[in-house]
mmCIF file of C-alpha atoms in Angstrom:
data_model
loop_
_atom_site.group_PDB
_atom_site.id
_atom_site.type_symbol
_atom_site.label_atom_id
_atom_site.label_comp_id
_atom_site.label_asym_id
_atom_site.label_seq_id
_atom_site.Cartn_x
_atom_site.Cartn_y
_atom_site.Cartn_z
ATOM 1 C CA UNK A 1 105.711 105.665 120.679
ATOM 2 C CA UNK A 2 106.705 107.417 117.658
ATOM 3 C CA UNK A 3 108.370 104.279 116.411
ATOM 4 C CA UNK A 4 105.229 102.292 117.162
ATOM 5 C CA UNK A 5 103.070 104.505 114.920
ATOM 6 C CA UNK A 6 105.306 104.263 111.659
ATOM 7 C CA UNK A 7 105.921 101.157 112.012
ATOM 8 C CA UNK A 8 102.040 100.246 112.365
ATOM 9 C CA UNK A 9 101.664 102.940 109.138
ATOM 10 C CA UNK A 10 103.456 100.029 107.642
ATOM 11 C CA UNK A 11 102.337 97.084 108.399
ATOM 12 C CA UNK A 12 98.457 98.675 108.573
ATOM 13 C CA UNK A 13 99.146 99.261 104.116
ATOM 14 C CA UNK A 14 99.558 95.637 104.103
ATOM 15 C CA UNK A 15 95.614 95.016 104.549
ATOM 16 C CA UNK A 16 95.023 97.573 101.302
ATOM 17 C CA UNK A 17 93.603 95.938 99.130
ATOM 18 C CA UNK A 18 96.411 95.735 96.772
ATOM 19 C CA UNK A 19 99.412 93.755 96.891
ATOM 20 C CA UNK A 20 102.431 95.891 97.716
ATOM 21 C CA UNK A 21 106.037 94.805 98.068
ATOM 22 C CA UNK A 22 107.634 98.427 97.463
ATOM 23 C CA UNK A 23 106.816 101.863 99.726
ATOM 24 C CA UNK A 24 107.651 104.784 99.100
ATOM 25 C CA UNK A 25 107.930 107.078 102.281
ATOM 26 C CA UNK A 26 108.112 110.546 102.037
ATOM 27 C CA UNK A 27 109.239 112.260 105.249
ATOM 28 C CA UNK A 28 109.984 115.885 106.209
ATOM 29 C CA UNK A 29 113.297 116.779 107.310
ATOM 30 C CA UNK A 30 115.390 114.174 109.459
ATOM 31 C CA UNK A 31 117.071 117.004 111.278
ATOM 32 C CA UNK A 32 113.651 116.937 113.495
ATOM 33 C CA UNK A 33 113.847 114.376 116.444
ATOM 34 C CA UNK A 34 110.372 113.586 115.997
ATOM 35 C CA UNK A 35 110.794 112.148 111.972
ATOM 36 C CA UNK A 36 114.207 110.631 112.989
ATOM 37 C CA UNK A 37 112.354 108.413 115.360
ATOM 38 C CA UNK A 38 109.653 108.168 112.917
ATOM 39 C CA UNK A 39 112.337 106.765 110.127
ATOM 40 C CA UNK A 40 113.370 104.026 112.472
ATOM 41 C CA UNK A 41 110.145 103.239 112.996
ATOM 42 C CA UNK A 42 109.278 102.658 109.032
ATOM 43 C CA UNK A 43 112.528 101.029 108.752
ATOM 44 C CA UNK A 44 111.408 98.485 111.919
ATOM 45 C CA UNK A 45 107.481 98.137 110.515
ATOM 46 C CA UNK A 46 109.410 96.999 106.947
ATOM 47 C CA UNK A 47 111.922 94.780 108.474
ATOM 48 C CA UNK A 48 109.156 93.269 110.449
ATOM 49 C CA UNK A 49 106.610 93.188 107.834
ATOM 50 C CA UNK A 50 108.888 91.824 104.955
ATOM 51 C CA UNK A 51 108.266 94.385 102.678
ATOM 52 C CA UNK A 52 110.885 96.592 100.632
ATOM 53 C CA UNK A 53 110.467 100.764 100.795
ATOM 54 C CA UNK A 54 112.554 104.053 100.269
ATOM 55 C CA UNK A 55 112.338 106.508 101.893
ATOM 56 C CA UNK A 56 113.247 110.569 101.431
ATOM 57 C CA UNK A 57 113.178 113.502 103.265
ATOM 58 C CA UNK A 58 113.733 117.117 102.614
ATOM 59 C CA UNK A 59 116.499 119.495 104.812
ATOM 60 C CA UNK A 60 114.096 121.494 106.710
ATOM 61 C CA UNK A 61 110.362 121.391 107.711
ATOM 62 C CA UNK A 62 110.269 125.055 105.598
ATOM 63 C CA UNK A 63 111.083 123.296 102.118
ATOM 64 C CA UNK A 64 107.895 122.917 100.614
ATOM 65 C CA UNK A 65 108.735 122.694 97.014
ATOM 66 C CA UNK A 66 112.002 120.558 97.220
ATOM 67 C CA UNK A 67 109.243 118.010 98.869
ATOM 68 C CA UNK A 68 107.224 118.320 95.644
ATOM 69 C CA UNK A 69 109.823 117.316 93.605
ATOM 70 C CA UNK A 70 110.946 114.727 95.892
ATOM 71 C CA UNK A 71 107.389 113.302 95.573
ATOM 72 C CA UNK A 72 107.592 113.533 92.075
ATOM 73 C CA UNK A 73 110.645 112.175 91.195
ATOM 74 C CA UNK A 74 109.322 108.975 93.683
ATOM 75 C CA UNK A 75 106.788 108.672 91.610
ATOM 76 C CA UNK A 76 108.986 107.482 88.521
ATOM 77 C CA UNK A 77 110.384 104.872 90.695
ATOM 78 C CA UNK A 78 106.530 103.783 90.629
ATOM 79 C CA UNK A 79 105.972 102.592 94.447
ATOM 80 C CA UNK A 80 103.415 100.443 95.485
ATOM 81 C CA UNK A 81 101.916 102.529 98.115
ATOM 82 C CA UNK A 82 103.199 105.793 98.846
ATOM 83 C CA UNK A 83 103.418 107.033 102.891
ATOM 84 C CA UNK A 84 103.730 110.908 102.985
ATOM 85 C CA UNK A 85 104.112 113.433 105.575
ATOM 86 C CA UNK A 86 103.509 116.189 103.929
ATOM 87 C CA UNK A 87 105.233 120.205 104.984
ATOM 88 C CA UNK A 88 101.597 121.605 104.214
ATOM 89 C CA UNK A 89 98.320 120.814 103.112
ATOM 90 C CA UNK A 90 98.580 121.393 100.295
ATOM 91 C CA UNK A 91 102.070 121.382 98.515
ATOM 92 C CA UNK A 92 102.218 117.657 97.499
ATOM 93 C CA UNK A 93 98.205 117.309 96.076
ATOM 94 C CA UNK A 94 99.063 117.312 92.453
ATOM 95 C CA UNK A 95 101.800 114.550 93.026
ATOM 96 C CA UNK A 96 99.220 112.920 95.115
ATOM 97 C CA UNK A 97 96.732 113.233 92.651
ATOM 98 C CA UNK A 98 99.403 111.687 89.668
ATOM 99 C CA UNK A 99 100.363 109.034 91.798
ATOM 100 C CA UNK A 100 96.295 108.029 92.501
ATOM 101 C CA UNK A 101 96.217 108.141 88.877
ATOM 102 C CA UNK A 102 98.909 105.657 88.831
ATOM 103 C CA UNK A 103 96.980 103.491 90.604
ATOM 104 C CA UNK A 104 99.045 104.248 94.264
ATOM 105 C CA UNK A 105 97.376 104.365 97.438
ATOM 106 C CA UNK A 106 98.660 106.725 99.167
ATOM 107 C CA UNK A 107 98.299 107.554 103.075
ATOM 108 C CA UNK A 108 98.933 110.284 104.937
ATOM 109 C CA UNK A 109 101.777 110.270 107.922
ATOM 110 C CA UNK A 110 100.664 111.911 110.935
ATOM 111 C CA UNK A 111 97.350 114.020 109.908
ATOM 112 C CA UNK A 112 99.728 116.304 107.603
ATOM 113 C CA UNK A 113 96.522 116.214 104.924
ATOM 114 C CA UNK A 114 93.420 117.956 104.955
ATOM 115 C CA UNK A 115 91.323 115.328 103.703
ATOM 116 C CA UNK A 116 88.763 117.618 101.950
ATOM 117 C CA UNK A 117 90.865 119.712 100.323
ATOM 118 C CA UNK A 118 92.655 116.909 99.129
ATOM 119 C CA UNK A 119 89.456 115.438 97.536
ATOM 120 C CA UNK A 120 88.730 118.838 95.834
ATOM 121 C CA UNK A 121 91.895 118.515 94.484
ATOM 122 C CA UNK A 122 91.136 114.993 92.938
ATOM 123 C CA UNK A 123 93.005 113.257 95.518
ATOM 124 C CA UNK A 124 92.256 110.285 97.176
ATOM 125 C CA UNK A 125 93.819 109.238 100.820
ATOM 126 C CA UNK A 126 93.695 105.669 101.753
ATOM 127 C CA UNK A 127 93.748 106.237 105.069
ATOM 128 C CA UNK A 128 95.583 108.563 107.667
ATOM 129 C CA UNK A 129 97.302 107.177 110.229
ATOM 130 C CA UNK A 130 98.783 109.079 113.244
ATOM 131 C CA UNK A 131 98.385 111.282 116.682
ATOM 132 C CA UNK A 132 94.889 113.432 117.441
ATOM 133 C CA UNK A 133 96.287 116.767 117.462
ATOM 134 C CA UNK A 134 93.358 118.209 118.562
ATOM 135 C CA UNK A 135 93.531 116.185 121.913
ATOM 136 C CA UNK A 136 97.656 116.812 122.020
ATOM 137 C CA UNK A 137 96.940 120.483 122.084
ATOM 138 C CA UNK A 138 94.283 119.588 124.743
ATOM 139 C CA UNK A 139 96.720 118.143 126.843
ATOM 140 C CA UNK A 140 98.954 120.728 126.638
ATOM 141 C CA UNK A 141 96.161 123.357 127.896
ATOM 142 C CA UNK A 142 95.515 120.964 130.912
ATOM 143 C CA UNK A 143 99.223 120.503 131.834
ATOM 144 C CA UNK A 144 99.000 124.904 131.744
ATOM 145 C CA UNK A 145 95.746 124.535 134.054
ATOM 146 C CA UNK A 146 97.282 122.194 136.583
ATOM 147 C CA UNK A 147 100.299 124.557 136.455
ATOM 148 C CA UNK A 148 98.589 127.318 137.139
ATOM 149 C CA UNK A 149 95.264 126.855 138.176
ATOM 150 C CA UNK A 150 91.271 127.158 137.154
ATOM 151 C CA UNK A 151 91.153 130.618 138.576
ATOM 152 C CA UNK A 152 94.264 131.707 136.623
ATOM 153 C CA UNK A 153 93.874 134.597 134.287
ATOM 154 C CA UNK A 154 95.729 136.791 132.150
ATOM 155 C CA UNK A 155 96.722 136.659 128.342
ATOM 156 C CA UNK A 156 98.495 133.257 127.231
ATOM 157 C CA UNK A 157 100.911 133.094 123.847
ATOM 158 C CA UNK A 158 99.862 130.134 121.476
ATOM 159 C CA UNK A 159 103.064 129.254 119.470
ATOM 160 C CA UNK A 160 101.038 127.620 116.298
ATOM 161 C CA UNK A 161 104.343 126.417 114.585
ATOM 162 C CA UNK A 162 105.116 126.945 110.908
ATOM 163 C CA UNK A 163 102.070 128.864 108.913
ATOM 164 C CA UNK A 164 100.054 126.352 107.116
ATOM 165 C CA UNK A 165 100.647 123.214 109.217
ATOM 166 C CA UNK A 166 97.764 121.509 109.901
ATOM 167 C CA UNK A 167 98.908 119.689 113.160
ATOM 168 C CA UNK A 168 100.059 122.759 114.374
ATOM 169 C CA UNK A 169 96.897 124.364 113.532
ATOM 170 C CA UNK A 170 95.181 121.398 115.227
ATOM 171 C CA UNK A 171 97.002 121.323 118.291
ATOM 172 C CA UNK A 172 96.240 125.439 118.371
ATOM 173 C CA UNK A 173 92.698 124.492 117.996
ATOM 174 C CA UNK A 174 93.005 122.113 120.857
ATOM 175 C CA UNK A 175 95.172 123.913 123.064
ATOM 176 C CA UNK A 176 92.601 126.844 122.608
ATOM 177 C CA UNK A 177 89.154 124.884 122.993
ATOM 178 C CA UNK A 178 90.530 123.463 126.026
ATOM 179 C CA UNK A 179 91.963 126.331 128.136
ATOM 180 C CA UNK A 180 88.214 128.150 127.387
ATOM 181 C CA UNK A 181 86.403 125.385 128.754
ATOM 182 C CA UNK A 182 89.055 124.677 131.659
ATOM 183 C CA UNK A 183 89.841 128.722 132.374
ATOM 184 C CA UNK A 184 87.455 131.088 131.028
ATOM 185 C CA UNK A 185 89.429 133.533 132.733
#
């Protein structure tokens, strides 16, 4: 599945409405199972799309400024489109915002953006491609309900993931929402 969604990242940036033979993909770490299958999926989306891209990644999901200068030292190599999974929110918006100024789309991997503080920041997203959090989180809370069932009650331990993720916020949210409307116990 994983695979399937970068490689549709891919091949969806070919109906921009530029004409882009390079990518640039910006990943987290490839240490994480998740990105490693999301790298062979870029790398199967370009093959299958024709298209040329690079593609960079940072050691750990915790290195939020090595990313920035990743992103920024991609930018001199002056991408077509630029494909970023950002470590927060935040951390990559004045790249992002330099590389819209460039005249780069760029799109954000997996929901990694918040789209309105990106646009106070003077950043525009092309589009966003990836999982609903919200409804992953969700899912998990159900799973925990048919575990345990409706009448269950007692404290539960939400393990967001690193501060200042947005999925991880997202699937919180979810996970959250969902138990107090299953369990309200």
């Amino acid at each position: 599945m994983l695979k399937r969604l970068a490689a549709t990242a891919v091949v969806a940036l070919i109906a921009l409405p530029v004409h882009a033979e390079t990518y640039g993909v910006l990943m987290k770490t490839l240490a994480n199972p998740f990105w490693g299958a999301m790298e062979l999926g870029v790398r199967e989306g370009a093959e299958a799309a024709g298209v040329e891209y690079y593609l960079q990644a940072v050691e750990s999901d915790q290195a939020a400024e090595p990313q920035l200068n990743v992103c920024n030292t991609m930018l001199e190599r002056q991408p077509d489109a630029m494909i970023t999974a950002a470590i927060n929110s935040t951390i990559l918006l004045p790249c992002l915002k330099r590389a819209n100024e460039m005249g780069i789309p760029v799109v954000d991997l997996d929901g990694n953006l918040d789209h309105e503080i990106a646009a106070d920041a003077g950043v525009e997203i092309a589009f966003s491609i990836g999982s609903d959090n919200v409804a992953a989180g969700g899912q998990g809370a159900e799973w925990l309900v048919s575990q345990l069932g409706a009448g269950a009650s007692g404290p539960v331990l939400v393990i967001e993931g690193l501060s200042g993720n947005i999925t991880g916020q997202k699937r919180a949210r979810g996970f959250a929402e969902k138990l107090a409307e299953m369990a309200p116990g």
